[in-house]
């Protein structure tokens, strides 16, 4: 009996021990299973990340090297006829061959190429040099690309201190500096050979004085009536100007013709950086006046591109600034008109949209012409910025001629276009009187 009791106790202990072992094994298996699942999830996420990185890199590399494809017709353009399809196919094929090597080149080549290709899709049956003639400006896609061409352009506040080729008379003045009182002393002495602004053959000149960059403080001489050789002999004092501040300033003398019943007419102006002046010598100057029309009509940001393979000459008008006001409200309603010229013969005309009541319009429009390489040297683009009027004729604000035999700035721009085919060359151009 005693022996049977001992056996029962031993069996009970063995059963309890085996149960603990089973429970411990189950817990250990559960922990190991959870760790394995976490490890598998981590490996899966790592593989997905590596796959995503590899695909992104491959996509970027492909995007950098793929050809520039533009000119795909939109659904609302309709189905072109067979001749137009063939023309579009050949033009698109030529545009596709422009390879993008980097992002910057891609933007520059794409902007005006998009406008020209979209224009070719809408070409009519009229021909110039055996190729489509009617080209329309680019759509919103070309507009956005033209905006990319501009980038963060610097403010155009440069002053031209060079001597004018055709001066509007001369002005004599002297400078003196009081080192103890930190005062600049300016004496406006006289002018000579000023242009006549009145119908009687004379002018009523006076001088506005500004010490840039301070544009708010303007001083004026007295008006000298009915003379082209005025003698002012007036002295102006600029107090509180230490020498280091003067060396960063520019003296601006602007000569006007006074009018009793209308706005005063600008005659000409001159800029003198004071860093170039030895104020200890009390110098006296005779300076030629730059005609007001050459520096006050405004500036136009122009893009030029030529593709020899397709004979496409593309001009883009990005924006203008500081245009001359033509309306009594002090603003203008500007638009740009461009003629394709071959010698003295007008071939084709394009024009931008009208921008109401602004002197700093943003156009972002491009126009393409078909000009063979044989004719590119004798071809010019006559550009005119116009002021639209609801009543009466539209008035010209200013213009320029882009070509190989134009002015120095225009010829340089044209030469860079020919030296850099398939690349848009963007430059500011000063408008000139017509």
Tab-separated table of C-alpha atoms in Angstrom:
chain	number	residue	atom	x	y	z
A	1	UNK	CA	0.000	0.000	0.000
A	2	UNK	CA	2.823	2.282	0.882
A	3	UNK	CA	4.573	1.371	-2.306
A	4	UNK	CA	1.456	2.157	-4.359
A	5	UNK	CA	1.239	5.601	-2.767
A	6	UNK	CA	4.827	6.394	-3.665
A	7	UNK	CA	4.199	5.383	-7.268
A	8	UNK	CA	1.211	7.667	-7.450
A	9	UNK	CA	3.228	10.624	-6.160
A	10	UNK	CA	6.017	9.986	-8.655
A	11	UNK	CA	3.583	9.827	-11.566
A	12	UNK	CA	1.971	13.073	-10.429
A	13	UNK	CA	5.353	14.847	-10.390
A	14	UNK	CA	6.248	13.521	-13.804
A	15	UNK	CA	2.923	14.745	-15.210
A	16	UNK	CA	3.420	18.245	-13.768
A	17	UNK	CA	6.994	18.408	-15.106
A	18	UNK	CA	5.942	17.333	-18.569
A	19	UNK	CA	3.144	19.938	-18.606
A	20	UNK	CA	5.647	22.699	-17.680
A	21	UNK	CA	7.990	21.503	-20.414
A	22	UNK	CA	5.186	21.576	-22.989
A	23	UNK	CA	4.062	25.048	-21.944
A	24	UNK	CA	7.669	26.321	-22.050
A	25	UNK	CA	8.142	24.849	-25.514
A	26	UNK	CA	4.961	26.438	-26.787
A	27	UNK	CA	6.000	29.853	-25.418
A	28	UNK	CA	9.479	29.533	-26.888
A	29	UNK	CA	8.021	28.553	-30.263
A	30	UNK	CA	5.650	31.518	-30.150
A	31	UNK	CA	8.490	33.963	-29.418
A	32	UNK	CA	10.668	32.494	-32.155
A	33	UNK	CA	7.772	32.666	-34.625
A	34	UNK	CA	7.158	36.335	-33.837
A	35	UNK	CA	10.842	37.153	-34.305
A	36	UNK	CA	10.887	35.308	-37.619
A	37	UNK	CA	7.817	37.234	-38.822
A	38	UNK	CA	9.409	40.586	-37.875
A	39	UNK	CA	12.642	39.639	-39.630
A	40	UNK	CA	10.714	38.606	-42.756
A	41	UNK	CA	8.799	41.911	-42.736
A	42	UNK	CA	12.037	43.909	-42.375
A	43	UNK	CA	13.640	42.025	-45.270
A	44	UNK	CA	10.549	42.612	-47.414
A	45	UNK	CA	10.551	46.351	-46.683
A	46	UNK	CA	14.273	46.588	-47.429
A	47	UNK	CA	13.823	44.811	-50.757
A	48	UNK	CA	10.907	47.092	-51.675
A	49	UNK	CA	12.986	50.187	-50.845
A	50	UNK	CA	15.938	48.963	-52.909
A	51	UNK	CA	13.615	48.179	-55.830
A	52	UNK	CA	12.030	51.642	-55.615
A	53	UNK	CA	15.438	53.344	-55.538
A	54	UNK	CA	16.650	51.352	-58.504
A	55	UNK	CA	13.530	52.137	-60.530
A	56	UNK	CA	13.678	55.848	-59.687
A	57	UNK	CA	17.326	56.045	-60.749
A	58	UNK	CA	16.544	54.218	-63.988
A	59	UNK	CA	13.640	56.568	-64.684
A	60	UNK	CA	15.790	59.680	-64.092
A	61	UNK	CA	18.547	58.346	-66.327
A	62	UNK	CA	16.029	57.576	-69.056
A	63	UNK	CA	14.463	61.024	-68.701
A	64	UNK	CA	17.857	62.690	-69.097
A	65	UNK	CA	18.728	60.782	-72.262
A	66	UNK	CA	15.377	60.464	-73.996
A	67	UNK	CA	14.752	62.681	-77.065
A	68	UNK	CA	12.683	65.847	-76.814
A	69	UNK	CA	9.178	64.952	-77.981
A	70	UNK	CA	6.732	67.780	-78.517
A	71	UNK	CA	4.047	68.695	-80.979
A	72	UNK	CA	1.533	65.950	-80.177
A	73	UNK	CA	-1.893	67.217	-81.271
A	74	UNK	CA	-4.493	67.656	-78.581
A	75	UNK	CA	-7.915	66.000	-78.986
A	76	UNK	CA	-9.671	69.277	-79.803
A	77	UNK	CA	-7.373	69.998	-82.721
A	78	UNK	CA	-9.214	67.587	-85.001
A	79	UNK	CA	-7.718	65.183	-87.511
A	80	UNK	CA	-5.276	66.826	-89.943
A	81	UNK	CA	-5.332	65.995	-93.589
A	82	UNK	CA	-2.838	63.658	-95.196
A	83	UNK	CA	-0.436	66.408	-96.278
A	84	UNK	CA	-0.469	67.990	-92.850
A	85	UNK	CA	0.124	64.562	-91.256
A	86	UNK	CA	3.188	64.017	-93.431
A	87	UNK	CA	4.497	67.504	-92.596
A	88	UNK	CA	3.871	66.946	-88.900
A	89	UNK	CA	5.537	63.548	-89.026
A	90	UNK	CA	8.713	64.903	-90.596
A	91	UNK	CA	8.805	67.947	-88.312
A	92	UNK	CA	8.193	65.863	-85.193
A	93	UNK	CA	10.889	63.462	-86.327
A	94	UNK	CA	13.376	66.316	-86.625
A	95	UNK	CA	12.425	67.687	-83.227
A	96	UNK	CA	12.747	64.203	-81.691
A	97	UNK	CA	16.385	64.149	-82.758
A	98	UNK	CA	17.219	67.025	-80.388
A	99	UNK	CA	18.715	65.066	-77.485
A	100	UNK	CA	18.562	66.405	-73.954
A	101	UNK	CA	21.894	66.011	-72.210
A	102	UNK	CA	20.951	67.774	-68.983
A	103	UNK	CA	18.040	69.527	-67.347
A	104	UNK	CA	19.184	73.051	-68.282
A	105	UNK	CA	19.641	72.169	-71.951
A	106	UNK	CA	16.275	70.454	-71.865
A	107	UNK	CA	14.506	73.602	-70.687
A	108	UNK	CA	16.248	75.905	-73.152
A	109	UNK	CA	15.650	73.690	-76.151
A	110	UNK	CA	12.158	72.654	-75.154
A	111	UNK	CA	10.544	76.032	-74.680
A	112	UNK	CA	10.651	77.468	-78.154
A	113	UNK	CA	10.779	74.051	-79.818
A	114	UNK	CA	7.421	73.290	-78.218
A	115	UNK	CA	5.943	76.493	-79.583
A	116	UNK	CA	7.315	75.897	-83.056
A	117	UNK	CA	6.223	72.255	-83.180
A	118	UNK	CA	2.732	73.068	-81.966
A	119	UNK	CA	2.634	75.756	-84.633
A	120	UNK	CA	3.651	73.309	-87.355
A	121	UNK	CA	0.791	71.009	-86.390
A	122	UNK	CA	-1.607	73.787	-87.422
A	123	UNK	CA	0.191	74.722	-90.645
A	124	UNK	CA	-1.909	75.621	-93.641
A	125	UNK	CA	-1.285	74.790	-97.276
A	126	UNK	CA	0.495	78.110	-97.960
A	127	UNK	CA	4.234	77.617	-98.494
A	128	UNK	CA	7.433	79.583	-97.959
A	129	UNK	CA	10.534	77.922	-99.425
A	130	UNK	CA	8.343	74.887	-100.114
A	131	UNK	CA	7.343	74.481	-96.449
A	132	UNK	CA	4.311	75.365	-94.309
A	133	UNK	CA	3.805	79.081	-93.856
A	134	UNK	CA	0.960	79.775	-91.393
A	135	UNK	CA	2.293	79.296	-87.867
A	136	UNK	CA	0.497	80.255	-84.722
A	137	UNK	CA	1.997	81.078	-81.323
A	138	UNK	CA	2.501	78.312	-78.794
A	139	UNK	CA	-0.186	77.214	-76.349
A	140	UNK	CA	-0.076	77.018	-72.560
A	141	UNK	CA	2.662	74.381	-72.679
A	142	UNK	CA	4.970	76.714	-74.586
A	143	UNK	CA	4.059	79.501	-72.167
A	144	UNK	CA	5.139	77.475	-69.154
A	145	UNK	CA	8.361	76.500	-70.886
A	146	UNK	CA	9.107	80.095	-71.828
A	147	UNK	CA	8.662	80.994	-68.166
A	148	UNK	CA	11.320	78.408	-67.370
A	149	UNK	CA	13.661	80.203	-69.769
A	150	UNK	CA	13.547	83.363	-67.704
A	151	UNK	CA	14.488	81.899	-64.341
A	152	UNK	CA	15.423	84.368	-61.656
A	153	UNK	CA	16.681	87.155	-63.887
A	154	UNK	CA	18.409	90.009	-62.140
A	155	UNK	CA	16.752	93.383	-61.826
A	156	UNK	CA	17.728	95.502	-64.790
A	157	UNK	CA	18.838	98.656	-63.034
A	158	UNK	CA	22.136	99.149	-64.824
A	159	UNK	CA	23.054	102.624	-66.054
A	160	UNK	CA	24.905	103.338	-69.261
A	161	UNK	CA	27.774	105.766	-68.663
A	162	UNK	CA	29.249	105.500	-72.169
A	163	UNK	CA	29.327	108.465	-74.545
A	164	UNK	CA	26.313	108.535	-76.909
A	165	UNK	CA	26.956	108.236	-80.643
A	166	UNK	CA	24.429	110.995	-81.419
A	167	UNK	CA	24.278	113.233	-78.328
A	168	UNK	CA	21.352	115.516	-77.555
A	169	UNK	CA	23.577	118.483	-76.742
A	170	UNK	CA	25.999	118.924	-73.851
A	171	UNK	CA	25.896	120.065	-70.249
A	172	UNK	CA	28.624	121.694	-68.143
A	173	UNK	CA	28.811	121.235	-64.371
A	174	UNK	CA	31.388	121.190	-61.572
A	175	UNK	CA	31.813	119.191	-58.365
A	176	UNK	CA	33.364	120.089	-55.009
A	177	UNK	CA	33.435	118.273	-51.670
A	178	UNK	CA	33.533	119.854	-48.214
A	179	UNK	CA	35.387	117.240	-46.154
A	180	UNK	CA	34.643	118.970	-42.830
A	181	UNK	CA	30.892	119.270	-43.383
A	182	UNK	CA	30.558	116.027	-45.414
A	183	UNK	CA	28.761	117.977	-48.129
A	184	UNK	CA	28.849	117.524	-51.912
A	185	UNK	CA	28.581	120.814	-53.807
A	186	UNK	CA	27.215	120.605	-57.370
A	187	UNK	CA	27.114	123.577	-59.706
A	188	UNK	CA	25.049	123.335	-62.894
A	189	UNK	CA	26.701	125.858	-65.191
A	190	UNK	CA	25.244	125.734	-68.706
A	191	UNK	CA	24.096	123.671	-71.668
A	192	UNK	CA	24.723	123.990	-75.375
A	193	UNK	CA	23.391	122.670	-78.688
A	194	UNK	CA	20.240	121.244	-77.132
A	195	UNK	CA	17.614	119.879	-79.553
A	196	UNK	CA	14.514	121.951	-80.262
A	197	UNK	CA	11.337	120.556	-78.715
A	198	UNK	CA	8.910	123.397	-79.470
A	199	UNK	CA	7.341	124.143	-82.846
A	200	UNK	CA	9.047	127.549	-82.924
A	201	UNK	CA	12.460	125.845	-83.037
A	202	UNK	CA	13.537	126.372	-79.418
A	203	UNK	CA	13.171	124.700	-76.022
A	204	UNK	CA	12.525	125.712	-72.414
A	205	UNK	CA	15.169	123.581	-70.679
A	206	UNK	CA	15.712	122.835	-67.019
A	207	UNK	CA	17.693	120.133	-65.152
A	208	UNK	CA	16.528	117.523	-62.657
A	209	UNK	CA	19.295	116.342	-60.304
A	210	UNK	CA	19.287	112.976	-58.519
A	211	UNK	CA	21.987	111.289	-56.463
A	212	UNK	CA	21.315	107.602	-57.055
A	213	UNK	CA	20.373	105.197	-55.581
A	214	UNK	CA	18.169	107.704	-53.733
A	215	UNK	CA	15.414	108.362	-56.287
A	216	UNK	CA	13.052	110.196	-53.954
A	217	UNK	CA	15.117	113.332	-53.466
A	218	UNK	CA	15.124	115.340	-56.713
A	219	UNK	CA	16.375	118.879	-57.146
A	220	UNK	CA	15.589	121.145	-60.107
A	221	UNK	CA	17.109	124.203	-61.730
A	222	UNK	CA	15.060	127.124	-62.976
A	223	UNK	CA	13.539	126.983	-66.452
A	224	UNK	CA	15.357	128.951	-69.161
A	225	UNK	CA	12.810	129.943	-71.786
A	226	UNK	CA	13.255	129.838	-75.552
A	227	UNK	CA	16.912	128.858	-75.774
A	228	UNK	CA	19.055	125.961	-76.948
A	229	UNK	CA	22.122	127.213	-75.042
A	230	UNK	CA	20.878	127.868	-71.503
A	231	UNK	CA	23.002	129.300	-68.677
A	232	UNK	CA	21.778	128.183	-65.241
A	233	UNK	CA	24.706	128.887	-62.854
A	234	UNK	CA	22.901	127.257	-59.940
A	235	UNK	CA	24.480	125.503	-56.945
A	236	UNK	CA	23.089	122.509	-55.048
A	237	UNK	CA	24.269	121.120	-51.699
A	238	UNK	CA	24.022	117.468	-50.675
A	239	UNK	CA	24.636	117.543	-46.929
A	240	UNK	CA	25.418	114.590	-44.683
A	241	UNK	CA	27.173	112.483	-47.316
A	242	UNK	CA	30.418	110.920	-46.011
A	243	UNK	CA	33.027	110.119	-48.621
A	244	UNK	CA	32.529	106.336	-48.489
A	245	UNK	CA	28.819	106.837	-49.207
A	246	UNK	CA	29.491	109.155	-52.144
A	247	UNK	CA	31.803	106.604	-53.740
A	248	UNK	CA	28.791	104.279	-54.022
A	249	UNK	CA	26.554	106.968	-55.540
A	250	UNK	CA	25.838	107.970	-59.148
A	251	UNK	CA	25.076	111.544	-60.166
A	252	UNK	CA	22.140	111.665	-62.593
A	253	UNK	CA	21.427	114.867	-64.535
A	254	UNK	CA	18.229	114.781	-66.572
A	255	UNK	CA	17.430	117.710	-68.901
A	256	UNK	CA	13.752	118.407	-69.693
A	257	UNK	CA	11.840	120.812	-71.913
A	258	UNK	CA	9.170	122.593	-69.882
A	259	UNK	CA	5.642	122.730	-71.334
A	260	UNK	CA	2.811	124.800	-69.935
A	261	UNK	CA	-0.143	122.691	-71.089
A	262	UNK	CA	1.274	119.161	-71.337
A	263	UNK	CA	3.806	116.819	-69.820
A	264	UNK	CA	7.414	118.026	-69.938
A	265	UNK	CA	9.434	116.391	-72.711
A	266	UNK	CA	12.730	114.680	-71.806
A	267	UNK	CA	15.697	115.989	-73.800
A	268	UNK	CA	18.517	113.794	-72.563
A	269	UNK	CA	20.439	112.677	-69.502
A	270	UNK	CA	23.881	111.748	-68.246
A	271	UNK	CA	25.131	109.418	-65.497
A	272	UNK	CA	28.396	109.993	-63.615
A	273	UNK	CA	29.604	107.401	-61.032
A	274	UNK	CA	31.246	109.436	-58.274
A	275	UNK	CA	33.734	106.634	-57.610
A	276	UNK	CA	35.414	107.746	-60.865
A	277	UNK	CA	35.793	111.374	-59.716
A	278	UNK	CA	38.688	112.876	-57.745
A	279	UNK	CA	36.752	115.318	-55.575
A	280	UNK	CA	39.935	116.877	-54.164
A	281	UNK	CA	40.583	118.512	-57.555
A	282	UNK	CA	37.209	120.358	-57.794
A	283	UNK	CA	36.684	119.082	-61.358
A	284	UNK	CA	34.570	120.686	-64.081
A	285	UNK	CA	32.964	118.523	-66.784
A	286	UNK	CA	31.456	118.865	-70.228
A	287	UNK	CA	29.257	115.780	-70.720
A	288	UNK	CA	27.267	114.751	-73.788
A	289	UNK	CA	23.590	114.116	-73.125
A	290	UNK	CA	22.238	110.732	-74.139
A	291	UNK	CA	18.998	111.229	-76.139
A	292	UNK	CA	15.988	110.435	-74.000
A	293	UNK	CA	14.369	108.228	-76.627
A	294	UNK	CA	17.224	105.707	-76.604
A	295	UNK	CA	17.121	105.111	-72.880
A	296	UNK	CA	13.484	105.685	-71.915
A	297	UNK	CA	11.523	103.533	-74.353
A	298	UNK	CA	12.003	100.338	-72.359
A	299	UNK	CA	13.615	96.919	-72.721
A	300	UNK	CA	12.404	93.667	-74.295
A	301	UNK	CA	13.549	90.181	-73.242
A	302	UNK	CA	13.985	88.263	-76.514
A	303	UNK	CA	14.733	84.592	-77.185
A	304	UNK	CA	16.205	83.415	-80.517
A	305	UNK	CA	16.724	79.859	-81.778
A	306	UNK	CA	17.569	78.376	-85.177
A	307	UNK	CA	17.386	74.672	-86.137
A	308	UNK	CA	19.328	74.145	-89.386
A	309	UNK	CA	17.909	70.660	-89.984
A	310	UNK	CA	14.306	71.865	-90.083
A	311	UNK	CA	15.086	75.470	-91.161
A	312	UNK	CA	13.080	76.763	-88.202
A	313	UNK	CA	13.791	80.286	-86.990
A	314	UNK	CA	11.981	80.899	-83.693
A	315	UNK	CA	11.720	84.191	-81.833
A	316	UNK	CA	10.209	84.373	-78.359
A	317	UNK	CA	9.026	87.471	-76.532
A	318	UNK	CA	9.201	86.753	-72.814
A	319	UNK	CA	8.528	90.105	-71.189
A	320	UNK	CA	9.214	93.835	-71.334
A	321	UNK	CA	9.885	96.410	-68.665
A	322	UNK	CA	9.999	100.138	-68.169
A	323	UNK	CA	8.084	100.817	-71.373
A	324	UNK	CA	7.313	104.406	-72.218
A	325	UNK	CA	3.809	105.499	-71.200
A	326	UNK	CA	1.622	106.439	-74.162
A	327	UNK	CA	-1.749	106.973	-72.477
A	328	UNK	CA	-2.798	109.956	-70.389
A	329	UNK	CA	-3.247	107.546	-67.475
A	330	UNK	CA	0.535	107.035	-67.359
A	331	UNK	CA	0.362	103.476	-68.738
A	332	UNK	CA	0.170	101.707	-72.109
A	333	UNK	CA	-1.613	98.730	-73.676
A	334	UNK	CA	1.414	97.025	-75.239
A	335	UNK	CA	1.715	94.173	-77.700
A	336	UNK	CA	4.584	93.042	-79.950
A	337	UNK	CA	4.504	92.852	-83.742
A	338	UNK	CA	7.246	91.085	-85.729
A	339	UNK	CA	7.875	91.006	-89.490
A	340	UNK	CA	10.037	88.406	-91.204
A	341	UNK	CA	12.111	90.397	-93.705
A	342	UNK	CA	14.230	89.181	-96.612
A	343	UNK	CA	16.271	92.144	-97.670
A	344	UNK	CA	13.724	94.972	-97.937
A	345	UNK	CA	10.782	92.653	-98.657
A	346	UNK	CA	8.224	91.793	-95.965
A	347	UNK	CA	7.453	88.078	-95.918
A	348	UNK	CA	5.333	87.234	-92.860
A	349	UNK	CA	3.869	88.994	-89.820
A	350	UNK	CA	3.007	87.798	-86.297
A	351	UNK	CA	1.827	89.604	-83.175
A	352	UNK	CA	1.292	88.821	-79.496
A	353	UNK	CA	-1.786	89.332	-77.365
A	354	UNK	CA	-2.523	92.819	-75.979
A	355	UNK	CA	-1.766	93.504	-72.304
A	356	UNK	CA	-3.916	96.270	-70.876
A	357	UNK	CA	-2.695	99.153	-68.677
A	358	UNK	CA	0.868	98.061	-67.926
A	359	UNK	CA	4.430	99.164	-68.588
A	360	UNK	CA	5.888	95.776	-67.581
A	361	UNK	CA	3.959	93.166	-69.599
A	362	UNK	CA	4.731	89.437	-69.533
A	363	UNK	CA	4.141	88.014	-73.032
A	364	UNK	CA	5.570	84.464	-72.988
A	365	UNK	CA	4.809	83.902	-76.679
A	366	UNK	CA	6.957	82.409	-79.425
A	367	UNK	CA	6.662	82.474	-83.223
A	368	UNK	CA	8.352	80.232	-85.784
A	369	UNK	CA	9.265	80.914	-89.398
A	370	UNK	CA	10.714	78.608	-92.039
A	371	UNK	CA	13.976	80.126	-93.311
A	372	UNK	CA	16.456	78.017	-95.259
A	373	UNK	CA	20.141	78.225	-94.430
A	374	UNK	CA	20.805	79.854	-97.813
A	375	UNK	CA	18.607	82.810	-96.831
A	376	UNK	CA	19.441	83.146	-93.130
A	377	UNK	CA	22.192	85.741	-93.715
A	378	UNK	CA	19.888	88.106	-95.605
A	379	UNK	CA	16.960	87.565	-93.223
A	380	UNK	CA	16.035	89.972	-90.437
A	381	UNK	CA	13.246	90.153	-87.875
A	382	UNK	CA	11.733	93.635	-87.512
A	383	UNK	CA	10.261	93.876	-84.001
A	384	UNK	CA	7.939	96.686	-82.903
A	385	UNK	CA	6.345	97.175	-79.487
A	386	UNK	CA	2.984	98.835	-80.080
A	387	UNK	CA	0.493	100.636	-77.842
A	388	UNK	CA	-3.057	99.528	-78.639
A	389	UNK	CA	-5.729	102.231	-78.803
A	390	UNK	CA	-9.454	101.634	-78.779
A	391	UNK	CA	-10.030	104.825	-80.753
A	392	UNK	CA	-7.578	105.880	-83.450
A	393	UNK	CA	-4.444	104.245	-84.763
A	394	UNK	CA	-2.150	102.134	-82.628
A	395	UNK	CA	1.051	103.954	-81.717
A	396	UNK	CA	4.586	102.548	-81.794
A	397	UNK	CA	6.498	102.638	-78.492
A	398	UNK	CA	9.825	101.483	-79.897
A	399	UNK	CA	11.428	98.739	-81.920
A	400	UNK	CA	14.546	96.847	-82.917
A	401	UNK	CA	15.827	94.815	-85.850
A	402	UNK	CA	17.302	91.377	-85.195
A	403	UNK	CA	19.799	90.320	-87.847
A	404	UNK	CA	23.440	89.915	-88.753
A	405	UNK	CA	23.727	93.555	-89.907
A	406	UNK	CA	21.760	95.274	-87.149
A	407	UNK	CA	23.072	97.272	-84.197
A	408	UNK	CA	25.938	95.942	-82.030
A	409	UNK	CA	23.712	94.302	-79.389
A	410	UNK	CA	21.273	92.827	-81.923
A	411	UNK	CA	24.056	91.500	-84.203
A	412	UNK	CA	25.775	89.866	-81.233
A	413	UNK	CA	22.526	88.188	-80.192
A	414	UNK	CA	21.941	86.955	-83.761
A	415	UNK	CA	25.512	85.651	-84.019
A	416	UNK	CA	25.177	83.687	-80.775
A	417	UNK	CA	21.978	82.119	-82.119
A	418	UNK	CA	23.796	80.902	-85.240
A	419	UNK	CA	26.777	79.665	-83.204
A	420	UNK	CA	24.504	77.680	-80.866
A	421	UNK	CA	22.007	75.821	-83.095
A	422	UNK	CA	19.006	74.179	-81.420
A	423	UNK	CA	19.590	76.318	-78.315
A	424	UNK	CA	17.459	79.261	-77.236
A	425	UNK	CA	19.625	82.356	-76.651
A	426	UNK	CA	17.897	84.836	-74.326
A	427	UNK	CA	18.995	88.475	-73.968
A	428	UNK	CA	17.569	91.857	-73.009
A	429	UNK	CA	17.381	94.334	-75.900
A	430	UNK	CA	16.859	98.098	-75.640
A	431	UNK	CA	14.007	99.492	-77.698
A	432	UNK	CA	14.930	102.248	-80.164
A	433	UNK	CA	12.842	105.050	-81.659
A	434	UNK	CA	11.250	104.291	-85.020
